[in-house]
PDB file of C-alpha atoms in Angstrom:
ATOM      1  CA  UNK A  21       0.000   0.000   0.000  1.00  0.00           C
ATOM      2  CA  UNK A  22       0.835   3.339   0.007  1.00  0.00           C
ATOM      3  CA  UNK A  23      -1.326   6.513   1.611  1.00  0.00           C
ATOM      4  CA  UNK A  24       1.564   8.845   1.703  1.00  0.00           C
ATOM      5  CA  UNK A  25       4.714   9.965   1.048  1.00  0.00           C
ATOM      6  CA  UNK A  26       7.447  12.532   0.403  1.00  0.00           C
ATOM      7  CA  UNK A  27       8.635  14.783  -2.554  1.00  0.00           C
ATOM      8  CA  UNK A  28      11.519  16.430  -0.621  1.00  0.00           C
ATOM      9  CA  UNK A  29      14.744  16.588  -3.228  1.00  0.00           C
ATOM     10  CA  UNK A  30      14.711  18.778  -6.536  1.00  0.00           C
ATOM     11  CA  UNK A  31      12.712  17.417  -9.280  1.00  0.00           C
ATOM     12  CA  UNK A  32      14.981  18.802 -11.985  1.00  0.00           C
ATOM     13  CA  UNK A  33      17.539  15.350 -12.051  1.00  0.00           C
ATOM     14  CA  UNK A  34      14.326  13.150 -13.088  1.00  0.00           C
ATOM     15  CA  UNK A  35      12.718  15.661 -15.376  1.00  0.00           C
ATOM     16  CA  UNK A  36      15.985  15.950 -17.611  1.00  0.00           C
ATOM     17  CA  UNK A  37      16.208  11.527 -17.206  1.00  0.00           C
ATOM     18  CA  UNK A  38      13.071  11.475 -18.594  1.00  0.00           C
ATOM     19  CA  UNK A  39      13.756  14.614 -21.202  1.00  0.00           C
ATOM     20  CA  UNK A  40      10.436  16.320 -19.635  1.00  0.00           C
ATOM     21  CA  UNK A  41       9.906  19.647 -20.944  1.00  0.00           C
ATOM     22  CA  UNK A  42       9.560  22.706 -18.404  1.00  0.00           C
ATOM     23  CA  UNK A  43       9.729  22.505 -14.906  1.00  0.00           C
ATOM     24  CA  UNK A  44       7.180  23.458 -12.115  1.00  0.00           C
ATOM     25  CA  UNK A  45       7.247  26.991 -10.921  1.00  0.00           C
ATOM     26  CA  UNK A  46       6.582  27.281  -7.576  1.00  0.00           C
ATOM     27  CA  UNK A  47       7.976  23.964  -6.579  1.00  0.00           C
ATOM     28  CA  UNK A  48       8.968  23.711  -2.898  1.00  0.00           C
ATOM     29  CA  UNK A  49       9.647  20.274  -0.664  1.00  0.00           C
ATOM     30  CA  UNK A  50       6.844  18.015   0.163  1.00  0.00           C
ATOM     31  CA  UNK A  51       7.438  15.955   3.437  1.00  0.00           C
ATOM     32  CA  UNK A  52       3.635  14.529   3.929  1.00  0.00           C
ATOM     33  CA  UNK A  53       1.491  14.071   0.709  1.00  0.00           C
ATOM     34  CA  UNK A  54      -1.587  12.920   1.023  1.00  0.00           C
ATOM     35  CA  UNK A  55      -4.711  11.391  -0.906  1.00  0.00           C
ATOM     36  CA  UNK A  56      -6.944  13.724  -2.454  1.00  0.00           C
ATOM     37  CA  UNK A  57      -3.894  16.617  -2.391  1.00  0.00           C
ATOM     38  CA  UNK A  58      -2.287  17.590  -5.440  1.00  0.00           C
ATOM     39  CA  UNK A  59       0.995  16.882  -6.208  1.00  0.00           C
ATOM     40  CA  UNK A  60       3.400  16.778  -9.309  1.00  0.00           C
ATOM     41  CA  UNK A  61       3.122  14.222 -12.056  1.00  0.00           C
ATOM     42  CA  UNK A  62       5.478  13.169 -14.961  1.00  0.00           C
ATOM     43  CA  UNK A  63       2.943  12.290 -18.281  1.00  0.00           C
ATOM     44  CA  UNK A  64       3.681  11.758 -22.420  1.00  0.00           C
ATOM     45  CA  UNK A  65       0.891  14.017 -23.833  1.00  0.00           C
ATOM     46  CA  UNK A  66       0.871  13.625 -27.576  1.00  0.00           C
ATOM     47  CA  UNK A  67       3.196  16.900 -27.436  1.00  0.00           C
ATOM     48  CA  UNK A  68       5.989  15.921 -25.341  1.00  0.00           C
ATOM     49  CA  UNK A  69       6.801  14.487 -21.738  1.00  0.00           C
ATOM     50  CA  UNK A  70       6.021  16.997 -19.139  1.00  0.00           C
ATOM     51  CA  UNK A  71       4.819  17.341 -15.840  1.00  0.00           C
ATOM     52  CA  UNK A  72       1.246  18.524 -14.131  1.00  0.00           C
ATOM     53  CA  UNK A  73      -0.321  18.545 -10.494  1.00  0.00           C
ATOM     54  CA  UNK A  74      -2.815  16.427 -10.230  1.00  0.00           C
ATOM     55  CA  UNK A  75      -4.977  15.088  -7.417  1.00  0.00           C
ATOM     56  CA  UNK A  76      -4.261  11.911  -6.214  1.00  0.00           C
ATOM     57  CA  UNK A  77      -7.138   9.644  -6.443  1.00  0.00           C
ATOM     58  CA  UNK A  78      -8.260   8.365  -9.089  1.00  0.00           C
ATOM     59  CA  UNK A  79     -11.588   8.876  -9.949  1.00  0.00           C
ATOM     60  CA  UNK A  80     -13.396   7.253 -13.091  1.00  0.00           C
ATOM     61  CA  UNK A  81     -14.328   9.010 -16.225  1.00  0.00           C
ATOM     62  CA  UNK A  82     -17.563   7.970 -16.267  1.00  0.00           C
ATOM     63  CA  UNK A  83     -18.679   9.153 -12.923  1.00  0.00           C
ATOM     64  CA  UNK A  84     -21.387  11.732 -13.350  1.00  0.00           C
ATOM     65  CA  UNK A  85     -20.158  14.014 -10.451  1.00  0.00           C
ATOM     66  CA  UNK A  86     -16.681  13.393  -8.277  1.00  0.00           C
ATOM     67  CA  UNK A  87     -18.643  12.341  -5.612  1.00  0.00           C
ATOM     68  CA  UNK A  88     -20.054   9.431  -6.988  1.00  0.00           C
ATOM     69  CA  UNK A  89     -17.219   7.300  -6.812  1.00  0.00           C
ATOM     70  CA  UNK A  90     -14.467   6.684  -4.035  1.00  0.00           C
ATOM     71  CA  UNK A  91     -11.131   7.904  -4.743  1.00  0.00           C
ATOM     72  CA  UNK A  92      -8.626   5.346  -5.784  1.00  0.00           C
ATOM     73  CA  UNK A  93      -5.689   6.326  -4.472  1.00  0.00           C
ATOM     74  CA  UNK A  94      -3.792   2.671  -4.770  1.00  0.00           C
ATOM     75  CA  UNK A  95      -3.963  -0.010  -8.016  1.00  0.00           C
ATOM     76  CA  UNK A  96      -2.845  -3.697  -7.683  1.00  0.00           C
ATOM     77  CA  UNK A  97      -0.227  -4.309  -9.916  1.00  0.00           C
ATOM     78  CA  UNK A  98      -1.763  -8.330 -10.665  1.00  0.00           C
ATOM     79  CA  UNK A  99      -4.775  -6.770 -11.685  1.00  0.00           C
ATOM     80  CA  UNK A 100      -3.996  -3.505 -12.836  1.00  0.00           C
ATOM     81  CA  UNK A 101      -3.627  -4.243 -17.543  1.00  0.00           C
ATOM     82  CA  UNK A 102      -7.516  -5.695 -16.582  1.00  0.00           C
ATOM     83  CA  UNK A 103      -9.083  -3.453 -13.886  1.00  0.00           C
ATOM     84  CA  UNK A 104      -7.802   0.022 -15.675  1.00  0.00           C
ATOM     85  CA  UNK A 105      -7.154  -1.425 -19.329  1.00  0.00           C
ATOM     86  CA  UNK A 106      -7.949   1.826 -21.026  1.00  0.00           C
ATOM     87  CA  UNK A 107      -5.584   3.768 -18.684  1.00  0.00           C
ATOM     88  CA  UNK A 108      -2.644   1.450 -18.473  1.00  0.00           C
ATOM     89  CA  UNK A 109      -2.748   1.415 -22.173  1.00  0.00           C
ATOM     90  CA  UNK A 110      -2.887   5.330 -23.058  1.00  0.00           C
ATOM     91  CA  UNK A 111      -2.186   6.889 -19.470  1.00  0.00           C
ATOM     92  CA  UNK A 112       0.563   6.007 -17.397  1.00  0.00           C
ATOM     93  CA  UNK A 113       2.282   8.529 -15.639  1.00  0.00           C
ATOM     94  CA  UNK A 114       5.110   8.680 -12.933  1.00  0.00           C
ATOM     95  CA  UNK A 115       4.651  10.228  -9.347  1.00  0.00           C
ATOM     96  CA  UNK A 116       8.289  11.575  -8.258  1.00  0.00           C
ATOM     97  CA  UNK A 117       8.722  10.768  -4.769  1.00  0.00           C
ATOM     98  CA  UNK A 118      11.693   9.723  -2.533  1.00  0.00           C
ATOM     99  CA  UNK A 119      10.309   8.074   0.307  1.00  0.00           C
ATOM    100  CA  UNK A 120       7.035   6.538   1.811  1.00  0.00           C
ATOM    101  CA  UNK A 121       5.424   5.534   4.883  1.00  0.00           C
ATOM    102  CA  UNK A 122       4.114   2.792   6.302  1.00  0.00           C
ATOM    103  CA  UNK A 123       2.942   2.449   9.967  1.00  0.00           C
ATOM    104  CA  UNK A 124       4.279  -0.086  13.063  1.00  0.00           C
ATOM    105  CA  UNK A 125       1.373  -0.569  15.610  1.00  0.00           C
ATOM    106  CA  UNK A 126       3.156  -0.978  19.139  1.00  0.00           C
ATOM    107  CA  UNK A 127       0.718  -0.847  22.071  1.00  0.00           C
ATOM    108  CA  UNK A 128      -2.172   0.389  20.538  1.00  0.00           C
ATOM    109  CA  UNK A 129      -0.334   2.993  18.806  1.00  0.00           C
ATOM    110  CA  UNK A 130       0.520   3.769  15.023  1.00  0.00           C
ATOM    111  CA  UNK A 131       4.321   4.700  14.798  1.00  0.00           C
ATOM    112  CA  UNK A 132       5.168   5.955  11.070  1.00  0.00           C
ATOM    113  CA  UNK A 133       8.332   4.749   9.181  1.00  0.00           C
ATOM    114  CA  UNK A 134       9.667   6.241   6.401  1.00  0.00           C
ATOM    115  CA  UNK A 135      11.238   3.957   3.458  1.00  0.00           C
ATOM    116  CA  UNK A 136      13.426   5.734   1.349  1.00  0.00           C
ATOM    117  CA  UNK A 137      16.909   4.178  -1.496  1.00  0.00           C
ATOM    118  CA  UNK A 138      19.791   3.473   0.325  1.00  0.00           C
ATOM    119  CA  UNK A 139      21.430   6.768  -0.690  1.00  0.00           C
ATOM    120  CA  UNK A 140      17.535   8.765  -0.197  1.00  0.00           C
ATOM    121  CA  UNK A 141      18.015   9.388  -4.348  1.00  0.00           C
ATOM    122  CA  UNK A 142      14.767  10.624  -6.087  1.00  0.00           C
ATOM    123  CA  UNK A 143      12.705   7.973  -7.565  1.00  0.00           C
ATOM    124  CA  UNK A 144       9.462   7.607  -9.354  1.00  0.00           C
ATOM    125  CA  UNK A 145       6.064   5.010  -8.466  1.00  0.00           C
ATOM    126  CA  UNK A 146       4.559   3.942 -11.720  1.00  0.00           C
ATOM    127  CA  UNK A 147       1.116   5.460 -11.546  1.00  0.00           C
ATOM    128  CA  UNK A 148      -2.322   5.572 -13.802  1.00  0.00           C
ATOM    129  CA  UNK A 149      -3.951   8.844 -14.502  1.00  0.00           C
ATOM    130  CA  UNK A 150      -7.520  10.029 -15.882  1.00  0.00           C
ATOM    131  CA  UNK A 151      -9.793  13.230 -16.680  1.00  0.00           C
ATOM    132  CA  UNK A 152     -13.190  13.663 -15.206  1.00  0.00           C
ATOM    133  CA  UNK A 153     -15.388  15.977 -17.204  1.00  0.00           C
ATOM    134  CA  UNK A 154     -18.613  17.106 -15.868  1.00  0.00           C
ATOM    135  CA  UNK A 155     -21.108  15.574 -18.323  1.00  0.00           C
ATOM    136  CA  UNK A 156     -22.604  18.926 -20.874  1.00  0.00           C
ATOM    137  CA  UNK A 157     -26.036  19.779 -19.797  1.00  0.00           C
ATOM    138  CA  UNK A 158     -29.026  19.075 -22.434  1.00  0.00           C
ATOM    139  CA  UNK A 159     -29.660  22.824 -22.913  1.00  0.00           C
ATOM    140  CA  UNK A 160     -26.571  24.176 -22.139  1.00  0.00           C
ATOM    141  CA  UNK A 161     -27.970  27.470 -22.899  1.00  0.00           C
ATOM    142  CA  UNK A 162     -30.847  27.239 -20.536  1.00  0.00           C
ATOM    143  CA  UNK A 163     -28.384  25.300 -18.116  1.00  0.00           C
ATOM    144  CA  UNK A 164     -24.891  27.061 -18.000  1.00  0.00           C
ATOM    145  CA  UNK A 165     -22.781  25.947 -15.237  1.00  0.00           C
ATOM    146  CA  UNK A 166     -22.735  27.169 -11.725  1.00  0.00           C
ATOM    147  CA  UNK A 167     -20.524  29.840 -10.557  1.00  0.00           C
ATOM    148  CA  UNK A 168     -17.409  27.827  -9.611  1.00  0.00           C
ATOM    149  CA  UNK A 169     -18.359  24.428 -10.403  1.00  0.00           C
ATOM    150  CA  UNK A 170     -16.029  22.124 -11.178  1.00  0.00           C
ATOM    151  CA  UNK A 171     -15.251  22.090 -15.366  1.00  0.00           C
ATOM    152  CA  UNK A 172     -12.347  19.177 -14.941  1.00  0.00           C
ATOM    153  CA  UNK A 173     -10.445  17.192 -12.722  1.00  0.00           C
ATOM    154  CA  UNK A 174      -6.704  15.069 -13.815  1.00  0.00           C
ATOM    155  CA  UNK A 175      -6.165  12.373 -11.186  1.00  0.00           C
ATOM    156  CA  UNK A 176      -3.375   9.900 -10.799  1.00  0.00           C
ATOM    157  CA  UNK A 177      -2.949   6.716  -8.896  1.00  0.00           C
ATOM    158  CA  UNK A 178      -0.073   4.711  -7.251  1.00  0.00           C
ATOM    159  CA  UNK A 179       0.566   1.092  -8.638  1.00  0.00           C
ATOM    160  CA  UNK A 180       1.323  -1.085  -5.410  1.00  0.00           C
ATOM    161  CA  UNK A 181       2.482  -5.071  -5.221  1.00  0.00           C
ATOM    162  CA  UNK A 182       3.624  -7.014  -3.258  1.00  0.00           C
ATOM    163  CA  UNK A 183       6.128  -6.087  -0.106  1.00  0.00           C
ATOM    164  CA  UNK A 184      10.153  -6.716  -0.625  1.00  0.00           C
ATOM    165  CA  UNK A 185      11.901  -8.167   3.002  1.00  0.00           C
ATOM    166  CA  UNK A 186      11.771  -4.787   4.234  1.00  0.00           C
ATOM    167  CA  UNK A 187       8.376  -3.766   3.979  1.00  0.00           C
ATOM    168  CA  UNK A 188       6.682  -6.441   4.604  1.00  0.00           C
ATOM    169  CA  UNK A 189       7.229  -6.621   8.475  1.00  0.00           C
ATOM    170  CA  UNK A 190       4.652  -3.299   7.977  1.00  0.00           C
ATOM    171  CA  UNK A 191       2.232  -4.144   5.166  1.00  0.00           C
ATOM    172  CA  UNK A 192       2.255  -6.669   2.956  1.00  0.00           C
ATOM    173  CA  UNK A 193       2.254  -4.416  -0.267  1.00  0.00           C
ATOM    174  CA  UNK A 194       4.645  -1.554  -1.090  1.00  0.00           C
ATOM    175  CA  UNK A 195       4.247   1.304  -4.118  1.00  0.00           C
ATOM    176  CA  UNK A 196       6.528  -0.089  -7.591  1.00  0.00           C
ATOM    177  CA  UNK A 197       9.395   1.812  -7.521  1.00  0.00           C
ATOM    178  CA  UNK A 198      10.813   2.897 -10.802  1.00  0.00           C
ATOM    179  CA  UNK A 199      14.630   4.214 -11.329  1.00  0.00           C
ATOM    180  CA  UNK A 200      16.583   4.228 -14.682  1.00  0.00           C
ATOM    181  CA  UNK A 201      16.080   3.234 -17.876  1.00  0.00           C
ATOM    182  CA  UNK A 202      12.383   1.937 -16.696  1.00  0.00           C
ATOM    183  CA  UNK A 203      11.357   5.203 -16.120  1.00  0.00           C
ATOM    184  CA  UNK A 204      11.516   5.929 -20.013  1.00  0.00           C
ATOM    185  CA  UNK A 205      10.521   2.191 -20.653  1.00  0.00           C
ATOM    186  CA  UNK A 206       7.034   3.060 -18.590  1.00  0.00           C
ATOM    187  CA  UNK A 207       6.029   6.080 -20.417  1.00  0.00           C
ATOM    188  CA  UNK A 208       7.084   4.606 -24.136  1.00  0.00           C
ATOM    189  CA  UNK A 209       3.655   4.641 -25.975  1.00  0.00           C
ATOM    190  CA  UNK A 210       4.916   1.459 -28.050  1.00  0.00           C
ATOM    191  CA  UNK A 211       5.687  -0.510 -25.050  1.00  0.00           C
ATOM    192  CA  UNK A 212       4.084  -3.787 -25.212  1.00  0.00           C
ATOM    193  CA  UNK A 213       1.809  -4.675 -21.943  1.00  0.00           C
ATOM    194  CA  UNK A 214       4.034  -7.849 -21.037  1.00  0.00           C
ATOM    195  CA  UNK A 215       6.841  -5.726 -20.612  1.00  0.00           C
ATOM    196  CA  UNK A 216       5.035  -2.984 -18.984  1.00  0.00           C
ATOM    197  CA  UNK A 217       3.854  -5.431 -16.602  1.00  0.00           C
ATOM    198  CA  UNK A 218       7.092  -6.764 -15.815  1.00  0.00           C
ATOM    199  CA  UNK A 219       7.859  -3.732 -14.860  1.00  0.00           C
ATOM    200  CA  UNK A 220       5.648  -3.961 -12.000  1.00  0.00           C
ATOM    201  CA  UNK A 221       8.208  -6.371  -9.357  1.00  0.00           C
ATOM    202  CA  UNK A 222       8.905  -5.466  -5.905  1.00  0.00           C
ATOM    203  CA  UNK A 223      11.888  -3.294  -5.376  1.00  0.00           C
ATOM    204  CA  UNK A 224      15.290  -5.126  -4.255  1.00  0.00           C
ATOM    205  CA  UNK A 225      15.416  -4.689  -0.368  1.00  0.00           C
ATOM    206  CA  UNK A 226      18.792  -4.890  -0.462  1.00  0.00           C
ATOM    207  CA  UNK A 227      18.601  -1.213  -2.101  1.00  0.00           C
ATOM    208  CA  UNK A 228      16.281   0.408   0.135  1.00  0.00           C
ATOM    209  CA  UNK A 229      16.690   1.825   4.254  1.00  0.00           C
ATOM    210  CA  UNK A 230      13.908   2.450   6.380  1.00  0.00           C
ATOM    211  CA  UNK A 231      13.928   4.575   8.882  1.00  0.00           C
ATOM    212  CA  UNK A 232      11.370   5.935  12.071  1.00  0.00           C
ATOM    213  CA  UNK A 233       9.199   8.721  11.367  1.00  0.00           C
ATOM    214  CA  UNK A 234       7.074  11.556  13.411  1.00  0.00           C
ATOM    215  CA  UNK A 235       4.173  11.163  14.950  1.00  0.00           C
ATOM    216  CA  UNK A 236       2.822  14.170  13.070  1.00  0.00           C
ATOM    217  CA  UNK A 237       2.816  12.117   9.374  1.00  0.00           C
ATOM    218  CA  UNK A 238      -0.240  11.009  11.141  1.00  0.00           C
ATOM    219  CA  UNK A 239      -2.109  14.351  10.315  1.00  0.00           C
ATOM    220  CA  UNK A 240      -2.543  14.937   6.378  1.00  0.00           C
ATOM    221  CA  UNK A 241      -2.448  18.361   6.802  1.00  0.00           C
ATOM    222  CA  UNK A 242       1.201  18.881   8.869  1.00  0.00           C
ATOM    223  CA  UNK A 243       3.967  19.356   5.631  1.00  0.00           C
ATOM    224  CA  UNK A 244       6.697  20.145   7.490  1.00  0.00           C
ATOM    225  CA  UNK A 245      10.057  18.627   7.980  1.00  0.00           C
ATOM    226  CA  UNK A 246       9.419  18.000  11.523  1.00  0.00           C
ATOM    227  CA  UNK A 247       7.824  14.669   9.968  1.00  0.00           C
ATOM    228  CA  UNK A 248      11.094  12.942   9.519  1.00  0.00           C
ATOM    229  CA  UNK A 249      12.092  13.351  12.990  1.00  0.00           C
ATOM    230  CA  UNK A 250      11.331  10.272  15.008  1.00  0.00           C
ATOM    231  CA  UNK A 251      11.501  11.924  18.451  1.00  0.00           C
ATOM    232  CA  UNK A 252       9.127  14.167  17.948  1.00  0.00           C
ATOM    233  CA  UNK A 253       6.645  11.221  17.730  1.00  0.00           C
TER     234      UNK A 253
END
């Protein structure tokens, strides 16, 4: 699983990897990200590579009003070419991050830990993304749209499988993790699905740390770096 995590080092080394064009004005370090926050997001439009915020949850094209469905903020890897065939095929995206947190529960309690490369590099989860539209009203023209209703929404989602060594003591799924050449591989339009799919493995233990985190990851709405400091919990 994964319900948050952080987008603390410069983006700039893994836009130029992935030859993205532009940055993201107004960028600054992310220590708590949450579902249904937005948060920066590396797609191939038919343009170029480049990168958007979107809000993460992914919510289905076909819903008549955001509401309607529940926010999918996590897809299962096994499942994932079936359950979201149309996006997997035409919109995969990566979510920059460089670590993620899972929770310990000692005593009742819900201690954070923070899983990050061995060296706490940038990385990227392989992710899905869609566009909700609201639906055009019969009569537009007798029906024009409420002042500041919603015209769009671009959503993403986090591919998870199964947990490496590390993890799993915490949950038994983890985020993929993409670095290197699969970062281009992921967001080639030719790619074939079985390779995209094998793409989707556990990453090696053996290159990842882990680390305790703050008590305040447990609030969604606390971004600062006071998260990564375990005795503050």
């Amino acid at each position: 699983m994964c319900a948050r995590y952080t987008q603390i080092r410069d983006l700039r080394a893994l836009l130029e990897l992935v030859q993205c064009r532009g940055g993201l004005p107004g960028w600054v370090p992310r220590y708590n990200i949450a579902p249904t926050q937005e948060a920066p997001v590396i797609v191939r439009t038919a343009e170029a590579v480049e990168v958007k915020l979107m809000r993460w949850g992914f919510l289905w094209s076909w819903a008549s009003a955001p509401s309607e469905c529940k926010p999918i903020i996590n897809a299962r890897a096994e499942t994932v070419r079936y359950n979201f065939k149309d996006a997997f095929a035409r919109r995969r995206c990566l979510v920059p991050a460089d670590g993620f947190y899972e929770w310990e529960t000692t005593l009742g309690a819900k201690r954070p830990w923070r899983f990050t490369l061995c060296e706490e590099a940038p990385f990227c989860f392989a992710g899905l993304w869609e566009v909700w539209r609201p639906r055009p009203a019969v009569q537009p023209e007798l029906f024009p749209p409420a002042e500041g209703a919603i015209r769009s929404l671009e959503t993403f989602t986090i591919i998870t499988t199964t947990a490496n060594a590390l993890v799993e003591p915490f949950h038994w799924r983890m985020p993929v993790i993409l670095v290197g050449k699969a970062l281009q591989a992921w967001l080639d339009p030719a790619a074939r699905a079985d390779d995209l799919q094998n793409l989707l493995q556990p990453f090696p233990a053996t290159l990842m740390q882990r680390h305790p985190a703050s008590g305040y990851v447990n609030r969604p709405g606390f971004e600062g770096p006071e998260n990564l400091r375990a005795e503050e919990s």
